[in-house]
GROMACS .gro file of C-alpha atoms in nm:
model
  297
    1MET     CA    1  19.353   2.469 -13.570
    2ALA     CA    2  19.350   2.306 -13.227
    3VAL     CA    3  19.541   1.993 -13.127
    4TYR     CA    4  19.403   1.764 -12.854
    5LEU     CA    5  19.576   1.469 -12.691
    6ASP     CA    6  19.263   1.340 -12.520
    7ASP     CA    7  18.937   1.242 -12.689
    8GLY     CA    8  18.744   1.369 -12.388
    9ALA     CA    9  18.888   1.714 -12.447
   10VAL     CA   10  18.767   1.704 -12.808
   11ALA     CA   11  18.413   1.614 -12.703
   12GLU     CA   12  18.409   1.886 -12.436
   13SER     CA   13  18.540   2.147 -12.680
   14LEU     CA   14  18.268   2.066 -12.932
   15ARG     CA   15  18.002   2.063 -12.661
   16LEU     CA   16  18.101   2.411 -12.544
   17HIS     CA   17  18.125   2.547 -12.898
   18LYS     CA   18  17.861   2.822 -12.924
   19ALA     CA   19  17.876   2.925 -13.290
   20PRO     CA   20  17.527   2.881 -13.447
   21ILE     CA   21  17.673   2.758 -13.777
   22LEU     CA   22  17.993   2.572 -13.861
   23GLU     CA   23  18.139   2.652 -14.201
   24ARG     CA   24  18.415   2.391 -14.182
   25LEU     CA   25  18.504   2.101 -13.955
   26THR     CA   26  18.817   1.892 -14.008
   27ILE     CA   27  18.912   1.602 -13.781
   28LYS     CA   28  19.252   1.439 -13.828
   29LEU     CA   29  19.337   1.127 -13.630
   30GLY     CA   30  19.703   1.075 -13.546
   31PRO     CA   31  19.887   0.742 -13.515
   32HIS     CA   32  19.838   0.738 -13.137
   33CYS     CA   33  19.462   0.794 -13.147
   34PRO     CA   34  19.276   0.545 -12.919
   35VAL     CA   35  19.094   0.270 -13.109
   36ASN     CA   36  18.776   0.349 -12.915
   37ALA     CA   37  18.774   0.721 -12.998
   38ASN     CA   38  18.410   0.821 -13.049
   39VAL     CA   39  18.446   1.016 -13.372
   40GLY     CA   40  18.076   0.980 -13.450
   41LYS     CA   41  17.986   1.156 -13.125
   42TRP     CA   42  18.224   1.442 -13.205
   43ILE     CA   43  18.064   1.497 -13.543
   44GLY     CA   44  17.717   1.466 -13.390
   45ASN     CA   45  17.797   1.738 -13.136
   46ALA     CA   46  17.921   1.962 -13.416
   47VAL     CA   47  17.629   1.922 -13.655
   48ASP     CA   48  17.373   1.963 -13.378
   49ARG     CA   49  17.424   2.332 -13.451
   50ARG     CA   50  17.353   2.250 -13.817
   51VAL     CA   51  17.586   2.260 -14.114
   52PHE     CA   52  17.573   2.543 -14.365
   53VAL     CA   53  17.598   2.435 -14.729
   54ASP     CA   54  17.596   2.706 -14.994
   55VAL     CA   55  17.490   2.590 -15.340
   56SER     CA   56  17.422   2.939 -15.474
   57SER     CA   57  17.730   2.914 -15.693
   58PRO     CA   58  17.776   2.636 -15.952
   59VAL     CA   59  17.872   2.311 -15.784
   60CYS     CA   60  17.930   1.962 -15.919
   61LEU     CA   61  17.935   1.629 -15.738
   62PRO     CA   62  18.030   1.395 -16.024
   63PRO     CA   63  18.095   1.075 -15.823
   64LEU     CA   64  17.783   1.097 -15.602
   65LYS     CA   65  17.536   0.809 -15.654
   66ARG     CA   66  17.341   0.809 -15.324
   67LEU     CA   67  17.198   1.119 -15.154
   68LEU     CA   68  16.992   1.141 -14.835
   69LEU     CA   69  16.815   1.467 -14.742
   70VAL     CA   70  16.652   1.444 -14.399
   71PHE     CA   71  16.471   1.746 -14.251
   72VAL     CA   72  16.678   1.981 -14.464
   73VAL     CA   73  16.591   2.351 -14.453
   74TYR     CA   74  16.645   2.504 -14.797
   75LYS     CA   75  16.658   2.864 -14.910
   76ASP     CA   76  16.381   2.820 -15.169
   77ASP     CA   77  16.252   2.590 -15.445
   78ASP     CA   78  16.541   2.674 -15.678
   79TYR     CA   79  16.797   2.550 -15.426
   80VAL     CA   80  16.652   2.200 -15.453
   81VAL     CA   81  16.682   2.213 -15.832
   82ARG     CA   82  17.041   2.337 -15.820
   83LEU     CA   83  17.144   2.084 -15.559
   84LEU     CA   84  17.007   1.785 -15.751
   85SER     CA   85  17.136   1.910 -16.085
   86SER     CA   86  17.485   1.906 -15.935
   87CYS     CA   87  17.468   1.524 -15.914
   88PRO     CA   88  17.492   1.403 -16.277
   89ILE     CA   89  17.505   1.028 -16.197
   90LEU     CA   90  17.278   1.018 -15.891
   91GLU     CA   91  17.097   0.683 -15.871
   92TYR     CA   92  16.939   0.679 -15.524
   93LEU     CA   93  16.758   0.968 -15.353
   94TYR     CA   94  16.602   0.957 -15.006
   95VAL     CA   95  16.403   1.263 -14.897
   96LEU     CA   96  16.239   1.326 -14.560
   97GLN     CA   97  16.068   1.662 -14.597
   98HIS     CA   98  15.873   1.873 -14.347
   99GLU     CA   99  15.645   2.175 -14.379
  100GLN     CA  100  15.894   2.436 -14.258
  101ASP     CA  101  16.169   2.375 -14.514
  102ASN     CA  102  16.087   2.680 -14.733
  103VAL     CA  103  15.996   2.461 -15.032
  104THR     CA  104  15.657   2.469 -15.202
  105LYS     CA  105  15.743   2.262 -15.510
  106PHE     CA  106  16.001   1.987 -15.459
  107SER     CA  107  16.133   1.913 -15.808
  108VAL     CA  108  16.322   1.594 -15.879
  109LYS     CA  109  16.465   1.620 -16.230
  110VAL     CA  110  16.749   1.370 -16.232
  111PRO     CA  111  16.792   1.173 -16.558
  112SER     CA  112  17.009   0.905 -16.392
  113LEU     CA  113  16.782   0.842 -16.091
  114GLU     CA  114  16.669   0.481 -16.040
  115THR     CA  115  16.528   0.485 -15.685
  116LEU     CA  116  16.330   0.762 -15.514
  117ILE     CA  117  16.208   0.738 -15.155
  118TYR     CA  118  16.005   1.037 -15.041
  119PHE     CA  119  15.844   1.109 -14.704
  120TYR     CA  120  15.654   1.425 -14.615
  121ARG     CA  121  15.594   1.485 -14.247
  122LYS     CA  122  15.332   1.737 -14.143
  123ALA     CA  123  15.343   1.863 -13.785
  124LYS     CA  124  14.977   1.964 -13.768
  125VAL     CA  125  14.666   1.766 -13.852
  126LEU     CA  126  14.503   1.825 -14.188
  127ASP     CA  127  14.315   2.157 -14.188
  128GLU     CA  128  14.183   2.422 -14.423
  129GLU     CA  129  14.503   2.625 -14.397
  130ASP     CA  130  14.712   2.353 -14.556
  131ILE     CA  131  14.901   2.522 -14.842
  132GLY     CA  132  14.933   2.359 -15.181
  133ARG     CA  133  15.270   2.187 -15.191
  134SER     CA  134  15.376   1.952 -15.464
  135LEU     CA  135  15.628   1.688 -15.563
  136ALA     CA  136  15.731   1.695 -15.930
  137ILE     CA  137  15.927   1.400 -16.071
  138ASP     CA  138  16.104   1.391 -16.406
  139SER     CA  139  16.336   1.090 -16.409
  140LYS     CA  140  16.278   0.872 -16.712
  141ILE     CA  141  16.466   0.560 -16.595
  142LEU     CA  142  16.316   0.558 -16.244
  143LYS     CA  143  16.254   0.197 -16.139
  144LYS     CA  144  16.158   0.209 -15.770
  145PHE     CA  145  15.934   0.473 -15.617
  146PHE     CA  146  15.813   0.506 -15.259
  147ILE     CA  147  15.603   0.798 -15.135
  148ALA     CA  148  15.447   0.849 -14.791
  149ASP     CA  149  15.250   1.174 -14.774
  150TYR     CA  150  14.923   1.198 -14.581
  151SER     CA  151  14.875   1.570 -14.648
  152THR     CA  152  14.682   1.704 -14.946
  153ASN     CA  153  15.002   1.772 -15.141
  154SER     CA  154  14.998   1.686 -15.510
  155CYS     CA  155  15.241   1.465 -15.699
  156SER     CA  156  15.312   1.462 -16.071
  157ILE     CA  157  15.532   1.232 -16.280
  158GLU     CA  158  15.659   1.328 -16.624
  159ASN     CA  159  15.796   1.108 -16.906
  160LYS     CA  160  15.617   0.798 -16.772
  161PRO     CA  161  15.904   0.588 -16.629
  162SER     CA  162  15.896   0.208 -16.658
  163PHE     CA  163  15.850   0.134 -16.290
  164ASP     CA  164  15.931  -0.205 -16.144
  165LYS     CA  165  15.788  -0.126 -15.800
  166ALA     CA  166  15.582   0.159 -15.657
  167VAL     CA  167  15.461   0.194 -15.298
  168ILE     CA  168  15.218   0.480 -15.234
  169TYR     CA  169  15.094   0.586 -14.889
  170VAL     CA  170  14.874   0.894 -14.937
  171TYR     CA  171  14.573   1.074 -14.790
  172SER     CA  172  14.329   0.998 -15.071
  173TYR     CA  173  14.333   0.809 -15.398
  174PRO     CA  174  14.567   0.972 -15.657
  175ASP     CA  175  14.410   1.125 -15.966
  176ASP     CA  176  14.391   0.950 -16.303
  177LYS     CA  177  14.688   1.137 -16.450
  178PHE     CA  178  14.914   1.021 -16.169
  179MET     CA  179  14.790   0.662 -16.191
  180ARG     CA  180  14.837   0.654 -16.568
  181SER     CA  181  15.204   0.735 -16.513
  182LEU     CA  182  15.223   0.408 -16.316
  183SER     CA  183  15.056   0.195 -16.582
  184SER     CA  184  15.374  -0.003 -16.652
  185VAL     CA  185  15.444  -0.088 -16.287
  186ARG     CA  186  15.496  -0.456 -16.203
  187TYR     CA  187  15.436  -0.428 -15.827
  188LEU     CA  188  15.203  -0.167 -15.679
  189GLU     CA  189  15.105  -0.113 -15.317
  190ILE     CA  190  14.862   0.164 -15.220
  191ARG     CA  191  14.755   0.264 -14.868
  192LEU     CA  192  14.498   0.536 -14.810
  193SER     CA  193  14.388   0.723 -14.498
  194VAL     CA  194  14.035   0.781 -14.630
  195ALA     CA  195  13.781   0.546 -14.783
  196THR     CA  196  13.803   0.476 -15.155
  197LYS     CA  197  13.500   0.470 -15.382
  198PRO     CA  198  13.469   0.249 -15.692
  199ASN     CA  199  13.475   0.551 -15.924
  200ASP     CA  200  13.814   0.648 -15.773
  201ILE     CA  201  13.976   0.331 -15.908
  202PRO     CA  202  14.150   0.399 -16.242
  203PRO     CA  203  14.041   0.188 -16.542
  204CYS     CA  204  14.402   0.094 -16.620
  205LEU     CA  205  14.412  -0.140 -16.318
  206SER     CA  206  14.134  -0.353 -16.464
  207THR     CA  207  14.363  -0.458 -16.750
  208LYS     CA  208  14.690  -0.473 -16.553
  209LEU     CA  209  14.611  -0.608 -16.206
  210LYS     CA  210  14.727  -0.967 -16.151
  211ILE     CA  211  14.775  -0.995 -15.774
  212PHE     CA  212  14.551  -0.810 -15.531
  213GLU     CA  213  14.583  -0.808 -15.152
  214TRP     CA  214  14.358  -0.645 -14.893
  215LYS     CA  215  14.476  -0.636 -14.534
  216GLU     CA  216  14.234  -0.577 -14.242
  217TYR     CA  217  13.916  -0.610 -14.450
  218GLY     CA  218  13.626  -0.498 -14.230
  219ALA     CA  219  13.326  -0.579 -14.453
  220THR     CA  220  13.181  -0.227 -14.433
  221SER     CA  221  12.943  -0.121 -14.709
  222GLU     CA  222  13.212   0.101 -14.867
  223GLU     CA  223  13.470  -0.179 -14.856
  224LYS     CA  224  13.225  -0.423 -15.010
  225GLN     CA  225  13.160  -0.184 -15.299
  226VAL     CA  226  13.530  -0.136 -15.370
  227LEU     CA  227  13.615  -0.506 -15.346
  228SER     CA  228  13.317  -0.604 -15.559
  229TYR     CA  229  13.421  -0.355 -15.826
  230ILE     CA  230  13.781  -0.477 -15.834
  231LEU     CA  231  13.686  -0.845 -15.858
  232ALA     CA  232  13.424  -0.775 -16.125
  233ASN     CA  233  13.655  -0.568 -16.345
  234SER     CA  234  14.006  -0.714 -16.307
  235LYS     CA  235  14.027  -0.925 -16.622
  236CYS     CA  236  14.387  -1.036 -16.565
  237LEU     CA  237  14.353  -1.115 -16.195
  238LYS     CA  238  14.534  -1.432 -16.086
  239ARG     CA  239  14.511  -1.411 -15.708
  240ALA     CA  240  14.313  -1.209 -15.454
  241GLY     CA  241  14.418  -1.235 -15.090
  242ILE     CA  242  14.184  -1.099 -14.823
  243SER     CA  243  14.292  -1.068 -14.461
  244LEU     CA  244  13.992  -1.020 -14.232
  245LYS     CA  245  14.010  -0.751 -13.968
  246SER     CA  246  14.188  -0.883 -13.661
  247THR     CA  247  13.916  -0.744 -13.431
  248TRP     CA  248  13.652  -0.967 -13.587
  249LYS     CA  249  13.548  -1.240 -13.342
  250TRP     CA  250  13.216  -1.347 -13.485
  251ASN     CA  251  13.056  -1.403 -13.827
  252LYS     CA  252  13.388  -1.484 -13.993
  253LYS     CA  253  13.232  -1.773 -14.180
  254LYS     CA  254  12.950  -1.549 -14.297
  255ILE     CA  255  13.194  -1.291 -14.432
  256MET     CA  256  13.405  -1.557 -14.604
  257LYS     CA  257  13.092  -1.700 -14.766
  258GLU     CA  258  12.999  -1.351 -14.883
  259LEU     CA  259  13.344  -1.302 -15.033
  260LYS     CA  260  13.324  -1.632 -15.220
  261SER     CA  261  12.989  -1.534 -15.368
  262MET     CA  262  13.121  -1.210 -15.519
  263TYR     CA  263  13.138  -1.216 -15.898
  264ARG     CA  264  13.488  -1.245 -16.048
  265ILE     CA  265  13.535  -1.172 -16.417
  266SER     CA  266  13.860  -1.371 -16.414
  267THR     CA  267  13.737  -1.729 -16.387
  268THR     CA  268  14.090  -1.862 -16.330
  269SER     CA  269  14.163  -1.635 -16.033
  270GLN     CA  270  14.212  -1.768 -15.681
  271LEU     CA  271  14.049  -1.620 -15.372
  272LEU     CA  272  14.251  -1.663 -15.053
  273PHE     CA  273  14.152  -1.524 -14.716
  274SER     CA  274  14.256  -1.559 -14.355
  275THR     CA  275  14.273  -1.357 -14.036
  276GLN     CA  276  14.640  -1.450 -14.018
  277LEU     CA  277  14.758  -1.373 -14.370
  278GLU     CA  278  15.088  -1.190 -14.367
  279PHE     CA  279  15.150  -0.965 -14.662
  280LYS     CA  280  15.523  -0.910 -14.688
  281PRO     CA  281  15.612  -0.625 -14.921
  282LEU     CA  282  15.837  -0.714 -15.212
  283TRP     CA  283  16.035  -0.399 -15.144
  284THR     CA  284  16.108  -0.216 -14.822
  285PRO     CA  285  16.266   0.128 -14.851
  286PHE     CA  286  16.607   0.154 -14.688
  287ARG     CA  287  16.666   0.424 -14.434
  288ASN     CA  288  16.998   0.547 -14.302
  289ASN     CA  289  17.073   0.738 -13.985
  290VAL     CA  290  17.163   1.090 -14.092
  291THR     CA  291  17.187   1.430 -13.929
  292ASN     CA  292  16.992   1.752 -13.979
  293LEU     CA  293  17.125   1.990 -14.242
  294LYS     CA  294  17.054   2.353 -14.319
  295ILE     CA  295  17.113   2.458 -14.676
  296GLY     CA  296  17.147   2.809 -14.812
  297VAL     CA  297  16.972   3.010 -14.540
   0.00000   0.00000   0.00000
């Protein structure tokens, strides 16, 4: 144990510390510690070398309700399972995963989980060498779900939770099995990086969809097909909001007239459109500033 009388000496000591991994760091502030002591910077300097957390032996975190895992490097798939199973009352899980974390199947089996926010960041562009990774969710009381993954990774949901809100940013339209697991959702937002075809739209939306919004509608032939299909098959639709592409300078009236002429099976539905419509999401995932961790390697 070292004792320092000057906060500058603490920072310098941590900066010069060369050990690749810290097993334990304890900081005790005495009664004469300056009020402006930069404790956060000290910890930041320490964990820049990464923190080693061993969950190979049984561990339990009974009071933990919120867990954030950002760019964590795990030992293998089982480490994720063991880590999450050690949190019996976990309610909120935030995951920012990358392709070099040693995990092929990220399993989230947490009975108490209510909110899951999951990002997958791929360093390279999509190519043929992309390995088959997956996200598997088994949390029956899950209410809020956010996923942003523009790779070709798969996602499966067991036990069909009663979602309140789901926000899905993915490469292509999810398969029918995945969409059926969202059939009870009250608010659904989907963003795709590739064009969607009418036969990609699951039948369940035609009997559930009440509010539909399309931002940056460009009136391409593919977009017209998709929009026409949705309007013609959404029996419960109450409102459709179309925001025209901001780059459009001409023929706006022509496009709006074309939209009005599209058949709508719901005769009571409203069609709203503007180049200045602002679609504010009902739910924005919360993100904290956290540090890199290295687990079990």
